[in-house]
Coordinates of C-alpha atoms and ligand atoms in Angstrom, one line a residue:
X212 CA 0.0 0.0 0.0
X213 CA 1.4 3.7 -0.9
X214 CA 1.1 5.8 2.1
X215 CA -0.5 9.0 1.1
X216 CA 0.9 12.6 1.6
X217 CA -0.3 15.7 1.9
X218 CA 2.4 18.6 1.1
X219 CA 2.1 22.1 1.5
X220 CA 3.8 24.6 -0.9
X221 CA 4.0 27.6 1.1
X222 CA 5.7 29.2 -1.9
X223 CA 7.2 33.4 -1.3
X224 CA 4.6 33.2 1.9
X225 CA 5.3 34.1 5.5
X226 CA 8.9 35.3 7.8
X227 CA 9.5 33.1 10.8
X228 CA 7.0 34.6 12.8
X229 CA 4.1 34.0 11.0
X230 CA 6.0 30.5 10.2
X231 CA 5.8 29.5 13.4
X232 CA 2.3 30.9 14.5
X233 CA 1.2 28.3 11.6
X234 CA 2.9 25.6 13.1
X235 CA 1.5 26.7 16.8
X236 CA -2.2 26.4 15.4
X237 CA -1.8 23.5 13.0
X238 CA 0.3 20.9 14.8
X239 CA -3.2 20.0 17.2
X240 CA -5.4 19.9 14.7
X241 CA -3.3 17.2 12.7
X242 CA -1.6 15.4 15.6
X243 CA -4.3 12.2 15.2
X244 CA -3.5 11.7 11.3
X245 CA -1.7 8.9 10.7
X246 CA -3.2 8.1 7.7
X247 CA -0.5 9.9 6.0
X248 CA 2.7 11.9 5.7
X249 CA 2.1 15.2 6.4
X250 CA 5.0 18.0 5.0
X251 CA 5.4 21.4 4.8
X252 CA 8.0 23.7 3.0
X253 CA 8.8 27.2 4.3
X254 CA 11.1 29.3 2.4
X255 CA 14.3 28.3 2.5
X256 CA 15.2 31.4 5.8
X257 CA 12.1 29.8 7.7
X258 CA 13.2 25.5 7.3
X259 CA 15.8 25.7 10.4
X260 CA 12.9 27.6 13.5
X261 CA 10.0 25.5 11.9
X262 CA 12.2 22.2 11.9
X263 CA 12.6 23.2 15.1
X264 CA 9.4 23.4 16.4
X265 CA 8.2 20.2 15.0
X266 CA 11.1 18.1 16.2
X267 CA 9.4 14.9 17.3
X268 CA 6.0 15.8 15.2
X269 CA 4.3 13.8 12.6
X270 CA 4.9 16.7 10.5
X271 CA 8.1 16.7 8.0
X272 CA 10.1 19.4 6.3
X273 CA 10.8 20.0 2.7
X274 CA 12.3 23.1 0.5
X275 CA 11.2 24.4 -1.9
X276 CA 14.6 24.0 -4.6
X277 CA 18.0 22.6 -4.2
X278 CA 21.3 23.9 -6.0
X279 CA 22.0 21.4 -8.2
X280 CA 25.7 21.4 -7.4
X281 CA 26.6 19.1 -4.5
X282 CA 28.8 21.8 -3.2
X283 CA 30.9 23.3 -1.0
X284 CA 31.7 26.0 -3.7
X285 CA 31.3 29.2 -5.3
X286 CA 27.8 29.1 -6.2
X287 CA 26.1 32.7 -5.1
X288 CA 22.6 32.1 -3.9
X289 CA 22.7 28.6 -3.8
X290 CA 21.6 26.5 -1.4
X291 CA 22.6 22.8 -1.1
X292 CA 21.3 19.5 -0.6
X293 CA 23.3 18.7 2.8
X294 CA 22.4 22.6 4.3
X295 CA 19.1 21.6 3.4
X296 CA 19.1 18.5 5.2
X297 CA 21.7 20.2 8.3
X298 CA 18.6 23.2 8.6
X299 CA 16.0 19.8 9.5
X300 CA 14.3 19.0 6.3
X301 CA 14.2 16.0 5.0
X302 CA 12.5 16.6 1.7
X303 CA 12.7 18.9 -1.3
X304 CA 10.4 19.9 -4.3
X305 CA 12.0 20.1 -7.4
X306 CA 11.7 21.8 -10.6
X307 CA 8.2 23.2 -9.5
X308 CA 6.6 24.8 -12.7
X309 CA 7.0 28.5 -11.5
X310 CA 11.1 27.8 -11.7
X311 CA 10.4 26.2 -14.7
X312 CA 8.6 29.3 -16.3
X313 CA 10.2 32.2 -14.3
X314 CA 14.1 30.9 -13.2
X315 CA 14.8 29.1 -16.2
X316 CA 15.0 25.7 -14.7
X317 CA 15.0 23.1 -17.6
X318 CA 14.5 19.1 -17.5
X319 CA 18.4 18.7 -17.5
X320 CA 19.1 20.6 -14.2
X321 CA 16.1 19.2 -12.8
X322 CA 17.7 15.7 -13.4
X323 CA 21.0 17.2 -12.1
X324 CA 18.7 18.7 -8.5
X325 CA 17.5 15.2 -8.2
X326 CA 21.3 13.4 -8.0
X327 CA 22.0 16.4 -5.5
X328 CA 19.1 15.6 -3.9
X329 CA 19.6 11.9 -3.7
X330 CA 23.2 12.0 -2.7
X331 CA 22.8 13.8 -0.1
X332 CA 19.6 12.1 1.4
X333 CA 17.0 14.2 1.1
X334 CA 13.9 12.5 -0.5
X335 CA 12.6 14.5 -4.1
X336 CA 9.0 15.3 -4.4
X337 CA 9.7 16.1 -8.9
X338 CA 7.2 18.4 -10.2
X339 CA 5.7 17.7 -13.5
X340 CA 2.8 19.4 -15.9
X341 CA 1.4 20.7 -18.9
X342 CA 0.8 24.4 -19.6
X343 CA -2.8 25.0 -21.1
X344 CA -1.7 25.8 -24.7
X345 CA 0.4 21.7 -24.8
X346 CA -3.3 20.4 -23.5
X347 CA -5.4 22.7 -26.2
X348 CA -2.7 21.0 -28.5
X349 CA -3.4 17.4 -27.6
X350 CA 0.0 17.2 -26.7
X351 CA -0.5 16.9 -22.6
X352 CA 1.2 13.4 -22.0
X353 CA 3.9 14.1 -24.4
X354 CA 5.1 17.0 -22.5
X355 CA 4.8 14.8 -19.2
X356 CA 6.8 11.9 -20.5
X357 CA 9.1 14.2 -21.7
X358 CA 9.8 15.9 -18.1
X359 CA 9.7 12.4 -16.6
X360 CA 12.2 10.9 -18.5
X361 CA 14.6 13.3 -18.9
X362 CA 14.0 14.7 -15.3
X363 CA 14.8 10.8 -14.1
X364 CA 17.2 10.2 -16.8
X365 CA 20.0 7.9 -15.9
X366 CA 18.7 6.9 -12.2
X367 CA 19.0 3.3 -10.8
X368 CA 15.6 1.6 -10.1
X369 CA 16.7 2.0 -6.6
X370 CA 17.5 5.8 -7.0
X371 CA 14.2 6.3 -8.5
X372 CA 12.1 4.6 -6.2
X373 CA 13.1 7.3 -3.5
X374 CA 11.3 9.9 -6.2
X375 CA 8.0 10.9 -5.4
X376 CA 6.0 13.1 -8.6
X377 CA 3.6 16.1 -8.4
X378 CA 1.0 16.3 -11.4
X379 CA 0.5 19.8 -11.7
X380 CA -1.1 21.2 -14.5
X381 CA 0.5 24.8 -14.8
X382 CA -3.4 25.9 -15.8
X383 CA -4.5 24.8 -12.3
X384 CA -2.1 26.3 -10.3
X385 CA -3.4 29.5 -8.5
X386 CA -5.9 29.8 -10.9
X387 CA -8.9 28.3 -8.9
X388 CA -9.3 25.7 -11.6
X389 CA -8.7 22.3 -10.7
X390 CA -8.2 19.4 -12.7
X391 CA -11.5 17.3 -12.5
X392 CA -10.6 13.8 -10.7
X393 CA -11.1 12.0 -14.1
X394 CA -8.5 13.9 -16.1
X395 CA -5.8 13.7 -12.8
X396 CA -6.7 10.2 -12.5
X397 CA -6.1 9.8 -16.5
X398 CA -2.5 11.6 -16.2
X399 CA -1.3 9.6 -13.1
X400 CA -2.2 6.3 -14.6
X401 CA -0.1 7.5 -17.5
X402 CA 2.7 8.4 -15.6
X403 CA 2.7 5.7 -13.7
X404 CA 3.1 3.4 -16.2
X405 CA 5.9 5.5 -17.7
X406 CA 7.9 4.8 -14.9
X407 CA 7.0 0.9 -15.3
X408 CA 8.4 1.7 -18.6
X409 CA 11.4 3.0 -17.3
X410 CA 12.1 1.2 -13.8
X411 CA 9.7 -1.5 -13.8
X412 CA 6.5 -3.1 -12.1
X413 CA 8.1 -2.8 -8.5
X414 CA 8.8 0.6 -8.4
X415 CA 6.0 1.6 -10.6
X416 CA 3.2 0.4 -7.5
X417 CA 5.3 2.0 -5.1
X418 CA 5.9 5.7 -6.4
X419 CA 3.5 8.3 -4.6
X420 CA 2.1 10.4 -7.4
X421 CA 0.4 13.8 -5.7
X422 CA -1.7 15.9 -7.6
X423 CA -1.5 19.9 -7.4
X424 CA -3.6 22.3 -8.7
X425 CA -6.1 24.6 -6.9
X426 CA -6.3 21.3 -3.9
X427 CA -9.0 22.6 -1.8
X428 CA -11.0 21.1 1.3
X429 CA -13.7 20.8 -1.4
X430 CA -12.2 18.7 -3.6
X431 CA -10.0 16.8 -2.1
X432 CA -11.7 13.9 -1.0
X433 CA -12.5 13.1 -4.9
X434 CA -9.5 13.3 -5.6
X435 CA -7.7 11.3 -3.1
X436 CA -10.8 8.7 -4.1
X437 CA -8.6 7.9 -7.5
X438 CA -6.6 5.1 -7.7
X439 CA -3.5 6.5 -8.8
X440 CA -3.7 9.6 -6.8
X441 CA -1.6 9.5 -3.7
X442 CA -1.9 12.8 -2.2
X443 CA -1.2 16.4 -2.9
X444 CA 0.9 19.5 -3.1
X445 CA -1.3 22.1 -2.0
X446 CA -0.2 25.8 -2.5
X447 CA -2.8 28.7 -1.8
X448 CA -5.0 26.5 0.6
X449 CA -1.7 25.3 2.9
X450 CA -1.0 28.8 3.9
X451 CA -3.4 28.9 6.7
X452 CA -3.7 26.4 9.4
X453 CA -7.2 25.5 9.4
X454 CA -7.8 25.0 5.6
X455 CA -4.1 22.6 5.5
X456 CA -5.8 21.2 8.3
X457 CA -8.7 20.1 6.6
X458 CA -6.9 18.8 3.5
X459 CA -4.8 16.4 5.2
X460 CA -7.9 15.6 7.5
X461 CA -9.5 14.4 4.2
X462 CA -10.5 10.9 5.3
X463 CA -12.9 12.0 7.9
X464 CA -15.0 13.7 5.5
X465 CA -15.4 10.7 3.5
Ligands
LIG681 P1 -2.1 26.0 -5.7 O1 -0.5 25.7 -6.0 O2 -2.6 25.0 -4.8 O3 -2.1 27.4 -5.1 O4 -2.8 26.0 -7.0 C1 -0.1 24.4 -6.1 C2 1.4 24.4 -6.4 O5 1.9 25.3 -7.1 O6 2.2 23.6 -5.8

């Protein structure tokens, strides 16, 4: 059985204060939910107090990037895998479609973030997704396959089955417009069996596949009622305690 998990994306969001009077109201409210893994990603200046804070929680850490250099070295605002991991997080989204579209991040460093990542023991949550003109197109799965494999290009089976993958449809991000279950659940069946493609039936049934998208505490029990969905990255909604709260709660409304 895949464990699910529930991420939050808190994106350019909140200083440490406001960091940490998240954590204050959301910790009760999610300290019964076992059901699945529950992990949140500050910025980067907010990963060391909030680790912090949770230490001993059900409630794990991820950032938002990784330098794609292993490092020590001369790499101006870069920030590596192992400080990652030496601030308390144990996680780390990469190639998330807004550094895709605004940073230049391509599928090639993605692949090289995901070594970083790997080497230095953090687990990678990859993002992948079509923007709306490569849907309008027809050309949806294409573009996914095409991040997959070159975003996992050259991993072991081992290697890969420490990968877990965000669907995110860059047309559903922020924009209040969610993918309908059916059309996620289409896409992560696809995906899924591009990785038994790639690494085989073992790792295949046991990569988590989250969807992101406008993930609400409206829709997320639909969604997590898919086969091949296995949780969410949730931006907008995971800012503020009580609506997180309700996501990862999910189950209960069911
Ligand atoms: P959203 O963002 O939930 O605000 O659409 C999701 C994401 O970008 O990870």
């Amino acid at each position: 059985m895949r464990k699910p998990i529930i991420a939050g994306n808190w994106k350019m969001y909140k200083t440490i204060a406001e960091a940490l009077e998240f954590v204050q109201a959301f910790r009760p409210l999610v300290v019964a939910s076992t059901h699945c893994e529950i992990v949140i990603a500050p910025p980067f200046t907010a990963i060391k107090s909030v680790a912090a804070r949770l230490d001993g929680s059900n409630i794990d850490i991820a950032a938002q990037d990784v330098a794609a250099e292993p490092g020590p070295g001369a790499f101006t605002g870069e920030v590596s895998a192992s400080m990652i991991k030496d601030a308390g997080a144990r996680w780390t989204i990469i190639g998330h479609s807004e550094r895709r579209q605004f940073y230049g991040e391509t599928d090639d460093s993605v692949n090289a973030r995901i070594r970083a990542a790997l080497v230095a023991g953090l687990s990678p949550i990859l993002c992948v997704g079509e923007r709306l003109e490569d849907r309008d197109a027809g050309r949806a799965e294409e573009v996914v396959e095409a991040q997959l494999s070159a975003g996992m290009r050259n991993l072991t089976a081992s290697e890969a089955s420490r990968i877990i993958i965000a669907y995110e449809p860059v047309w559903a991000i922020g924009t209040g417009r969610t993918a309908t279950p059916e059309t996620a659940q289409q896409m992560h069946a696809f995906i899924r069996s591009g990785i038994r493609r790639m690494f085989g039936e073992g790792v295949a049934e046991e990569t988590r596949l989250l969807y992101g998208g406008s993930v609400k505490p409206d829709n997320i029990a639909t969604l997590m009622s898919q086969p091949d969905i296995d949780g969410a990255l949730v931006g907008g909604a995971s800012l503020e305690a009580g609506s997180f709260a309700s996501i990862v709660n999910y189950k209960e409304k069911r």
